[in-house]
CSV table of C-alpha atoms in Angstrom, one decimal:
chain,number,residue,atom,x,y,z
A,26,UNK,CA,80.6,16.1,-59.4
A,27,UNK,CA,81.0,16.0,-62.2
A,28,UNK,CA,77.7,14.2,-63.2
A,29,UNK,CA,74.5,15.8,-61.3
A,30,UNK,CA,72.3,13.1,-59.0
A,31,UNK,CA,69.7,14.2,-61.4
A,32,UNK,CA,71.1,11.6,-64.1
A,33,UNK,CA,72.6,9.0,-61.4
A,34,UNK,CA,70.6,6.2,-60.1
A,35,UNK,CA,72.0,5.8,-56.8
A,36,UNK,CA,74.4,7.0,-54.4
A,37,UNK,CA,76.8,5.3,-52.1
A,38,UNK,CA,76.7,7.0,-48.5
A,39,UNK,CA,79.8,9.4,-49.1
A,40,UNK,CA,78.7,9.9,-53.1
A,41,UNK,CA,76.0,11.0,-51.1
A,42,UNK,CA,77.6,14.0,-48.7
A,43,UNK,CA,79.9,14.8,-51.4
A,44,UNK,CA,77.0,15.6,-53.7
A,45,UNK,CA,75.5,18.5,-50.6
A,46,UNK,CA,78.9,20.2,-50.3
A,47,UNK,CA,79.1,23.8,-52.1
A,48,UNK,CA,83.0,23.6,-52.0
A,49,UNK,CA,85.8,20.8,-51.6
A,50,UNK,CA,85.2,18.3,-48.6
A,51,UNK,CA,88.3,19.4,-46.5
A,52,UNK,CA,88.4,15.9,-44.7
A,53,UNK,CA,87.9,12.3,-45.7
A,54,UNK,CA,84.1,11.3,-44.8
A,55,UNK,CA,84.1,7.2,-45.1
A,56,UNK,CA,80.5,4.6,-44.8
A,57,UNK,CA,79.7,0.8,-43.6
A,58,UNK,CA,79.1,0.5,-47.1
A,59,UNK,CA,82.3,0.8,-49.0
A,60,UNK,CA,82.1,4.1,-49.5
A,61,UNK,CA,84.6,7.4,-49.8
A,62,UNK,CA,85.4,10.6,-50.6
A,63,UNK,CA,87.2,13.4,-49.9
A,64,UNK,CA,90.9,13.6,-49.8
A,65,UNK,CA,92.6,10.5,-48.7
A,66,UNK,CA,96.1,11.9,-46.9
A,67,UNK,CA,93.3,14.5,-44.6
A,68,UNK,CA,93.9,14.9,-42.0
A,69,UNK,CA,90.7,13.7,-40.0
A,70,UNK,CA,87.8,12.0,-41.0
A,71,UNK,CA,84.8,10.6,-40.3
A,72,UNK,CA,83.0,7.0,-40.6
A,73,UNK,CA,79.2,7.2,-40.9
A,74,UNK,CA,80.1,3.3,-38.8
A,75,UNK,CA,76.0,2.0,-38.5
A,76,UNK,CA,72.7,2.2,-40.7
A,77,UNK,CA,71.4,3.7,-36.6
A,78,UNK,CA,74.2,6.2,-37.4
A,79,UNK,CA,72.7,7.1,-41.1
A,80,UNK,CA,68.8,6.9,-39.5
A,81,UNK,CA,69.9,9.7,-36.8
A,82,UNK,CA,71.8,12.1,-39.5
A,83,UNK,CA,69.0,11.8,-42.3
A,84,UNK,CA,66.3,11.6,-39.8
A,85,UNK,CA,66.5,15.3,-37.5
A,86,UNK,CA,66.0,18.1,-39.5
A,87,UNK,CA,68.3,19.8,-36.7
A,88,UNK,CA,72.1,19.8,-38.4
A,89,UNK,CA,73.3,20.3,-34.8
A,90,UNK,CA,71.5,17.1,-32.9
A,91,UNK,CA,71.6,15.5,-35.9
A,92,UNK,CA,75.6,15.2,-35.5
A,93,UNK,CA,75.2,15.1,-31.6
A,94,UNK,CA,73.4,11.9,-31.9
A,95,UNK,CA,75.2,9.7,-33.9
A,96,UNK,CA,78.5,11.5,-32.9
A,97,UNK,CA,77.5,10.7,-29.3
A,98,UNK,CA,76.0,6.7,-29.3
A,99,UNK,CA,79.5,6.1,-31.4
A,100,UNK,CA,78.1,5.9,-35.2
A,101,UNK,CA,79.6,8.2,-36.2
A,102,UNK,CA,83.1,8.2,-35.5
A,103,UNK,CA,85.7,10.8,-35.4
A,104,UNK,CA,89.4,9.8,-36.3
A,105,UNK,CA,92.6,12.1,-36.3
A,106,UNK,CA,91.1,13.7,-33.2
A,107,UNK,CA,90.9,12.8,-29.8
A,108,UNK,CA,87.0,12.6,-28.2
A,109,UNK,CA,87.9,14.3,-25.7
A,110,UNK,CA,89.5,17.1,-27.2
A,111,UNK,CA,88.2,17.5,-30.8
A,112,UNK,CA,88.9,21.0,-31.2
A,113,UNK,CA,90.6,21.4,-33.8
A,114,UNK,CA,88.3,18.9,-36.3
A,115,UNK,CA,85.8,21.5,-35.1
A,116,UNK,CA,87.8,23.9,-36.6
A,117,UNK,CA,88.1,21.9,-39.8
A,118,UNK,CA,84.0,21.2,-40.2
A,119,UNK,CA,82.9,24.7,-39.0
A,120,UNK,CA,85.0,27.0,-41.5
A,121,UNK,CA,85.1,24.5,-44.5
A,122,UNK,CA,81.8,22.5,-44.8
A,123,UNK,CA,79.5,24.1,-46.7
A,124,UNK,CA,76.3,22.8,-47.3
A,125,UNK,CA,74.0,23.5,-50.1
A,126,UNK,CA,70.2,23.9,-51.0
A,127,UNK,CA,69.3,20.4,-52.7
A,128,UNK,CA,66.4,20.4,-55.6
A,129,UNK,CA,63.5,18.4,-55.0
A,130,UNK,CA,64.8,15.6,-58.0
A,131,UNK,CA,67.6,15.7,-56.1
A,132,UNK,CA,66.1,15.6,-52.6
A,133,UNK,CA,64.5,12.4,-54.1
A,134,UNK,CA,67.3,10.8,-55.8
A,135,UNK,CA,69.3,11.0,-52.2
A,136,UNK,CA,66.4,9.5,-50.1
A,137,UNK,CA,66.1,6.8,-52.5
A,138,UNK,CA,69.3,5.9,-52.6
A,139,UNK,CA,70.0,5.6,-49.0
A,140,UNK,CA,66.8,4.0,-48.5
A,141,UNK,CA,63.1,5.7,-47.1
A,142,UNK,CA,64.0,3.8,-44.2
A,143,UNK,CA,66.5,6.0,-42.5
A,144,UNK,CA,63.8,8.9,-41.8
A,145,UNK,CA,63.0,6.9,-39.6
A,146,UNK,CA,64.5,8.8,-36.1
A,147,UNK,CA,66.0,5.4,-34.1
A,148,UNK,CA,65.7,5.9,-30.0
A,149,UNK,CA,67.9,8.6,-28.9
A,150,UNK,CA,70.7,8.2,-27.3
A,151,UNK,CA,70.2,7.8,-23.4
A,152,UNK,CA,72.0,10.3,-22.5
A,153,UNK,CA,69.4,13.2,-24.7
A,154,UNK,CA,67.1,15.1,-22.3
A,155,UNK,CA,63.6,15.0,-23.6
A,156,UNK,CA,62.2,17.9,-25.9
A,157,UNK,CA,61.3,20.7,-25.1
A,158,UNK,CA,57.6,19.9,-25.8
A,159,UNK,CA,58.2,17.2,-23.6
A,160,UNK,CA,59.6,18.7,-20.5
A,161,UNK,CA,56.1,20.6,-20.4
A,162,UNK,CA,55.1,17.4,-18.2
A,163,UNK,CA,58.0,18.0,-15.4
A,164,UNK,CA,56.0,21.0,-14.8
A,165,UNK,CA,56.4,24.4,-16.5
A,166,UNK,CA,59.7,25.8,-17.4
A,167,UNK,CA,61.4,27.2,-14.7
A,168,UNK,CA,59.1,26.3,-11.9
A,169,UNK,CA,60.9,24.8,-8.7
A,170,UNK,CA,60.4,21.1,-9.7
A,171,UNK,CA,61.8,21.4,-13.4
A,172,UNK,CA,64.3,23.2,-13.0
A,173,UNK,CA,65.2,21.2,-10.3
A,174,UNK,CA,65.2,17.8,-13.1
A,175,UNK,CA,67.2,20.5,-15.4
A,176,UNK,CA,69.9,20.7,-12.8
A,177,UNK,CA,70.3,17.5,-12.1
A,178,UNK,CA,70.6,16.3,-15.5
A,179,UNK,CA,73.5,17.7,-16.0
A,180,UNK,CA,75.2,17.9,-12.2
A,181,UNK,CA,74.8,15.1,-10.5
A,182,UNK,CA,76.9,12.8,-13.1
A,183,UNK,CA,79.5,11.8,-10.9
A,184,UNK,CA,81.4,14.2,-8.6
A,185,UNK,CA,84.7,11.8,-9.7
A,186,UNK,CA,84.8,12.7,-13.3
A,187,UNK,CA,84.0,15.8,-12.7
A,188,UNK,CA,87.3,16.5,-10.4
A,189,UNK,CA,89.3,14.6,-13.1
A,190,UNK,CA,87.1,17.2,-16.0
A,191,UNK,CA,87.9,19.8,-13.7
A,192,UNK,CA,90.9,19.7,-11.7
A,193,UNK,CA,91.4,20.7,-8.0
A,194,UNK,CA,88.8,23.3,-8.0
A,195,UNK,CA,86.1,22.2,-9.0
A,196,UNK,CA,84.9,25.4,-10.5
A,197,UNK,CA,83.0,25.0,-13.5
A,198,UNK,CA,83.0,28.6,-14.9
A,199,UNK,CA,85.0,31.1,-16.7
A,200,UNK,CA,88.9,31.9,-15.2
A,201,UNK,CA,90.1,34.8,-15.2
A,202,UNK,CA,94.3,33.8,-16.0
A,203,UNK,CA,96.2,36.6,-14.9
A,204,UNK,CA,99.0,36.4,-17.1
A,205,UNK,CA,100.0,34.1,-20.9
A,206,UNK,CA,101.5,31.7,-18.3
A,207,UNK,CA,98.6,31.0,-15.9
A,208,UNK,CA,97.9,27.1,-14.7
A,209,UNK,CA,94.0,27.0,-15.2
A,210,UNK,CA,94.0,26.5,-11.2
A,211,UNK,CA,95.5,30.0,-10.9
A,212,UNK,CA,93.3,31.4,-13.2
A,213,UNK,CA,90.6,30.1,-11.3
A,214,UNK,CA,91.5,31.5,-8.3
A,215,UNK,CA,92.4,34.5,-9.8
A,216,UNK,CA,88.8,34.4,-10.6
A,217,UNK,CA,86.7,33.7,-7.5
A,218,UNK,CA,89.7,37.1,-5.9
A,219,UNK,CA,88.6,39.4,-8.9
A,220,UNK,CA,85.0,38.8,-8.1
A,221,UNK,CA,85.5,39.4,-4.6
A,222,UNK,CA,87.5,42.7,-5.3
A,223,UNK,CA,84.7,43.8,-6.6
A,224,UNK,CA,82.1,42.9,-4.0
A,225,UNK,CA,84.6,44.7,-1.9
A,226,UNK,CA,84.8,41.5,0.6
A,227,UNK,CA,85.7,41.9,4.2
A,228,UNK,CA,86.2,40.0,6.9
A,229,UNK,CA,83.3,39.9,9.5
A,230,UNK,CA,81.0,40.2,6.0
A,231,UNK,CA,77.9,38.3,5.2
A,232,UNK,CA,78.3,36.6,1.0
A,233,UNK,CA,75.3,34.7,0.0
A,234,UNK,CA,76.7,33.2,-3.4
A,235,UNK,CA,74.0,31.9,-5.7
A,236,UNK,CA,74.3,28.5,-7.7
A,237,UNK,CA,77.4,28.4,-5.6
A,238,UNK,CA,78.4,25.2,-8.0
A,239,UNK,CA,81.0,22.6,-5.5
A,240,UNK,CA,81.5,26.2,-3.1
A,241,UNK,CA,84.4,27.1,-4.7
A,242,UNK,CA,83.4,31.4,-4.0
A,243,UNK,CA,82.3,29.8,-0.8
A,244,UNK,CA,85.4,28.8,0.2
A,245,UNK,CA,87.7,31.3,-1.3
A,246,UNK,CA,85.5,34.0,0.4
A,247,UNK,CA,85.7,32.2,4.3
A,248,UNK,CA,89.2,31.6,3.6
A,249,UNK,CA,90.7,34.7,2.4
A,250,UNK,CA,88.3,37.3,3.5
A,251,UNK,CA,87.3,35.9,7.1
A,252,UNK,CA,83.7,36.3,5.4
A,253,UNK,CA,81.0,34.7,6.8
A,254,UNK,CA,78.9,32.7,3.2
A,255,UNK,CA,76.5,30.9,2.2
A,256,UNK,CA,76.0,29.3,-1.0
A,257,UNK,CA,72.6,27.4,-2.6
A,258,UNK,CA,73.6,24.9,-5.4
A,259,UNK,CA,70.1,22.3,-6.7
A,260,UNK,CA,72.7,19.4,-7.7
A,261,UNK,CA,72.0,17.7,-4.2
A,262,UNK,CA,76.0,15.9,-5.4
A,263,UNK,CA,77.0,19.5,-5.3
A,264,UNK,CA,76.4,20.3,-2.2
A,265,UNK,CA,77.3,17.1,-0.6
A,266,UNK,CA,80.6,17.6,-1.5
A,267,UNK,CA,81.0,21.4,-1.0
A,268,UNK,CA,80.2,20.7,3.4
A,269,UNK,CA,82.7,17.8,2.9
A,270,UNK,CA,85.3,19.7,1.6
A,271,UNK,CA,84.1,23.4,4.2
A,272,UNK,CA,84.2,20.2,6.9
A,273,UNK,CA,88.0,19.3,5.1
A,274,UNK,CA,89.9,22.8,5.2
A,275,UNK,CA,88.0,23.8,8.6
A,276,UNK,CA,85.9,26.4,7.5
A,277,UNK,CA,82.7,25.0,8.8
A,278,UNK,CA,82.5,28.1,11.0
A,279,UNK,CA,82.0,30.4,8.5
A,280,UNK,CA,80.7,28.8,5.2
A,281,UNK,CA,77.7,26.3,4.4
A,282,UNK,CA,76.5,25.3,1.2
A,283,UNK,CA,72.3,24.2,1.2
A,284,UNK,CA,71.4,21.8,-1.3
A,285,UNK,CA,68.5,24.1,-1.8
A,286,UNK,CA,66.9,26.7,-4.3
A,287,UNK,CA,68.0,29.7,-4.8
A,288,UNK,CA,64.3,31.2,-4.2
A,289,UNK,CA,63.5,29.3,-1.1
A,290,UNK,CA,66.8,31.1,0.9
A,291,UNK,CA,65.0,33.0,3.8
A,292,UNK,CA,67.4,34.4,5.2
A,293,UNK,CA,68.8,38.6,3.9
A,294,UNK,CA,70.7,41.6,4.8
A,295,UNK,CA,74.0,40.4,3.5
A,296,UNK,CA,76.9,42.8,2.7
A,297,UNK,CA,77.1,40.9,-0.9
A,298,UNK,CA,75.9,38.7,-3.7
A,299,UNK,CA,78.2,36.7,-5.8
A,300,UNK,CA,75.8,35.1,-8.1
A,301,UNK,CA,78.6,33.1,-10.5
A,302,UNK,CA,76.8,31.2,-13.7
A,303,UNK,CA,73.7,31.1,-12.8
A,304,UNK,CA,71.5,33.7,-14.4
A,305,UNK,CA,72.1,31.3,-17.9
A,306,UNK,CA,69.8,28.4,-16.2
A,307,UNK,CA,66.7,31.2,-14.4
A,308,UNK,CA,65.0,31.9,-17.9
A,309,UNK,CA,64.9,35.6,-19.6
A,310,UNK,CA,61.3,36.3,-18.8
A,311,UNK,CA,62.4,35.9,-14.5
A,312,UNK,CA,65.1,38.1,-14.7
A,313,UNK,CA,62.6,41.0,-12.6
A,314,UNK,CA,61.6,38.6,-10.4
A,315,UNK,CA,65.7,37.2,-10.0
A,316,UNK,CA,67.3,40.7,-9.6
A,317,UNK,CA,64.5,42.1,-7.3
A,318,UNK,CA,64.5,38.7,-4.9
A,319,UNK,CA,68.6,39.7,-5.1
A,320,UNK,CA,68.1,43.3,-4.1
A,321,UNK,CA,65.5,42.3,-1.2
A,322,UNK,CA,68.2,40.4,0.2
A,323,UNK,CA,70.7,42.8,0.2
A,324,UNK,CA,71.4,45.5,3.3
A,325,UNK,CA,71.0,48.8,2.1
A,326,UNK,CA,74.7,49.7,-0.6
A,327,UNK,CA,75.0,46.0,-0.7
A,328,UNK,CA,77.1,44.7,-3.9
A,329,UNK,CA,76.1,42.5,-6.7
A,330,UNK,CA,78.2,40.5,-9.1
A,331,UNK,CA,76.5,38.3,-11.7
A,332,UNK,CA,78.6,36.5,-13.7
A,333,UNK,CA,77.3,34.7,-17.4
A,334,UNK,CA,77.3,33.7,-20.6
A,335,UNK,CA,76.2,36.4,-22.6
A,336,UNK,CA,74.9,36.3,-27.0
A,337,UNK,CA,77.3,38.9,-28.6
A,338,UNK,CA,74.0,40.6,-30.2
A,339,UNK,CA,70.5,40.8,-29.1
A,340,UNK,CA,69.2,40.1,-32.5
A,341,UNK,CA,70.0,36.0,-31.2
A,342,UNK,CA,67.4,33.3,-29.8
A,343,UNK,CA,67.8,33.6,-26.3
A,344,UNK,CA,67.2,29.7,-26.6
A,345,UNK,CA,69.9,27.4,-27.3
A,346,UNK,CA,70.6,25.0,-29.6
A,347,UNK,CA,69.1,22.0,-30.0
A,348,UNK,CA,72.1,19.8,-28.9
A,349,UNK,CA,72.8,22.2,-26.1
A,350,UNK,CA,69.5,22.3,-25.0
A,351,UNK,CA,69.5,17.7,-25.2
A,352,UNK,CA,72.9,17.0,-23.2
A,353,UNK,CA,74.0,20.1,-21.3
A,354,UNK,CA,71.9,22.7,-20.1
A,355,UNK,CA,68.3,21.7,-20.2
A,356,UNK,CA,66.0,25.0,-20.7
A,357,UNK,CA,69.6,27.1,-20.6
A,358,UNK,CA,68.6,31.0,-21.7
A,359,UNK,CA,71.7,33.1,-22.7
A,360,UNK,CA,70.9,36.9,-23.5
A,361,UNK,CA,72.7,40.4,-24.8
A,362,UNK,CA,74.2,42.3,-22.5
A,363,UNK,CA,72.3,45.0,-22.5
A,364,UNK,CA,69.1,42.9,-21.6
A,365,UNK,CA,70.9,42.4,-18.8
A,366,UNK,CA,72.4,45.3,-17.7
A,367,UNK,CA,68.6,46.8,-17.9
A,368,UNK,CA,66.9,43.9,-16.3
A,369,UNK,CA,69.1,44.8,-13.1
A,370,UNK,CA,69.3,48.0,-13.6
A,371,UNK,CA,65.3,47.8,-13.4
A,372,UNK,CA,65.5,45.7,-10.2
A,373,UNK,CA,66.8,49.1,-8.6
A,374,UNK,CA,70.2,49.0,-8.8
A,375,UNK,CA,72.9,51.5,-9.8
A,376,UNK,CA,75.7,49.6,-12.6
A,377,UNK,CA,78.7,50.3,-11.8
A,378,UNK,CA,81.0,48.2,-14.0
A,379,UNK,CA,80.2,45.7,-16.8
A,380,UNK,CA,83.4,43.9,-17.8
A,381,UNK,CA,83.3,41.0,-20.9
A,382,UNK,CA,85.6,38.3,-20.6
A,383,UNK,CA,85.3,35.7,-23.6
A,384,UNK,CA,88.9,35.1,-24.3
A,385,UNK,CA,89.1,33.6,-20.6
A,386,UNK,CA,86.7,31.7,-20.8
A,387,UNK,CA,88.3,29.7,-24.6
A,388,UNK,CA,91.1,29.4,-22.5
A,389,UNK,CA,89.1,28.0,-19.9
A,390,UNK,CA,87.0,24.9,-21.9
A,391,UNK,CA,90.8,24.4,-23.5
A,392,UNK,CA,91.7,23.3,-19.8
A,393,UNK,CA,89.3,21.0,-19.5
A,394,UNK,CA,89.7,19.1,-22.7
A,395,UNK,CA,92.8,18.5,-21.8
A,396,UNK,CA,92.6,17.3,-18.2
A,397,UNK,CA,89.3,15.0,-19.9
A,398,UNK,CA,91.1,13.8,-23.4
A,399,UNK,CA,94.4,13.0,-20.0
A,400,UNK,CA,92.2,11.0,-18.4
A,401,UNK,CA,90.1,10.3,-20.5
A,402,UNK,CA,90.3,5.9,-20.1
A,403,UNK,CA,89.4,7.0,-15.6
A,404,UNK,CA,87.0,8.8,-16.7
A,405,UNK,CA,85.3,7.1,-19.5
A,406,UNK,CA,85.2,4.0,-16.2
A,407,UNK,CA,83.6,6.6,-14.4
A,408,UNK,CA,80.5,7.7,-16.9
A,409,UNK,CA,80.9,6.1,-20.3
A,410,UNK,CA,82.1,6.8,-23.2
A,411,UNK,CA,78.8,8.0,-24.5
A,412,UNK,CA,78.2,11.0,-22.2
A,413,UNK,CA,82.8,11.1,-22.2
A,414,UNK,CA,82.0,12.4,-25.6
A,415,UNK,CA,79.7,14.3,-25.4
A,416,UNK,CA,81.7,16.8,-22.5
A,417,UNK,CA,84.7,16.1,-25.2
A,418,UNK,CA,81.9,17.7,-28.4
A,419,UNK,CA,80.4,20.5,-26.6
A,420,UNK,CA,83.3,22.0,-24.1
A,421,UNK,CA,85.3,22.3,-27.5
A,422,UNK,CA,82.8,23.3,-29.7
A,423,UNK,CA,82.0,26.2,-26.6
A,424,UNK,CA,85.2,27.2,-27.2
A,425,UNK,CA,84.8,27.8,-30.9
A,426,UNK,CA,82.0,29.4,-30.3
A,427,UNK,CA,83.7,31.6,-27.2
A,428,UNK,CA,86.9,32.5,-29.7
A,429,UNK,CA,84.6,33.9,-32.5
A,430,UNK,CA,82.5,36.5,-30.7
A,431,UNK,CA,79.4,33.9,-31.2
A,432,UNK,CA,78.9,33.7,-27.5
A,433,UNK,CA,80.6,35.8,-24.6
A,434,UNK,CA,80.9,36.1,-20.9
A,435,UNK,CA,79.8,39.2,-18.4
A,436,UNK,CA,80.5,40.7,-15.2
A,437,UNK,CA,78.0,43.3,-14.0
A,438,UNK,CA,79.0,45.4,-10.7
A,439,UNK,CA,75.8,46.9,-9.6
A,440,UNK,CA,74.5,48.3,-6.0
A,441,UNK,CA,72.1,48.9,-3.5
A,442,UNK,CA,71.6,52.6,-3.0
A,443,UNK,CA,70.2,54.4,-0.2
A,444,UNK,CA,67.0,55.9,-0.2
A,445,UNK,CA,69.1,59.4,0.7
A,446,UNK,CA,71.3,58.2,-2.6
A,447,UNK,CA,74.5,56.7,-1.0
A,448,UNK,CA,75.7,53.7,-2.5
A,449,UNK,CA,79.2,52.9,-0.9
A,450,UNK,CA,81.5,53.4,-3.9
A,451,UNK,CA,84.9,54.7,-3.4
A,452,UNK,CA,85.6,57.6,-6.4
A,453,UNK,CA,87.7,55.4,-8.0
A,454,UNK,CA,87.6,51.6,-8.7
A,455,UNK,CA,89.4,50.1,-6.5
A,456,UNK,CA,90.0,46.0,-8.0
């Protein structure tokens, strides 16, 4: 700006945002007061549509939560990108928006210009979960009751909504694309088969799938390998859908999905355990007890395949950001792969293979966003526009994070070794 905010008596909303930039805006910003900033021919435009939106942006100390609230509520509008897949616009934001810290005098001018009343936070959108502090009243973090509430918040949305976003596989975990031209459905089937091969599943064996979702791994193991498979999930809607699909496919004699906390599984002596996308929900401090539980459920020489999102390094916080915690995965935690490998190893397993498939998750998320965009009107009719905006924002943002190596996805394959050191593995991998 040619004139600093110290010498200005009042700034418009757009001018206020522009004054906080270290570099010229790469997009257009407009506001309900008629102000505008940024290039007129920019491919994307953010519009602060209401005073409530301005209050969301000014009142939260966390920028991601502030932007998320305003966007989810519809008070911050994005033009130039579909809300089902705002990926390209987020790339511009990520690469081009560089805030600077205002001086105390500038801060006073900004607050006076925009109104001190906007520092009072409005009620959050109804899609937002309570804060971590308030969730204490729902039980201790990762207690049975609080975990059930956290899972229900995200997964008990609408099975029809998930069918439209995830596609026919109803698989809400990272796919594995066998080649460049593979479809999302082919990649999800390839993922399940890769897990099955790593576990060396064979007819007549027993598989326990922890956090089974809609039962994709359970059905694949039963249908393709003749395995007797039990899956458990904390989502009642997932369990009901999975059981109906098992019956529809005629797999009742081999496959079962229960609405049950994994800690309450009574059976044991399984040949294999798959944990696909559950570890993110159990809490880092519970790794020891979790992998100890898994080991106790396995036969000697039984195998574990743990599939989960991980941090790119050990220096990042294990807690997710405020937007993800409030709108997507309450109480979710992520650790670096080394921490997970150590936890598996220290539980008494022998770790045999670690594979990073993060680039596959970026592609998976692109497929889900494309599905949401293609089915937008029906999705909005099913769960409401606010919820659909949450999904578009978080999936596109997650895609960008995987592409930028900010988060990763690891498979950890391990075996329960016998007392005499036998692990049941051949000399070289077969998968």
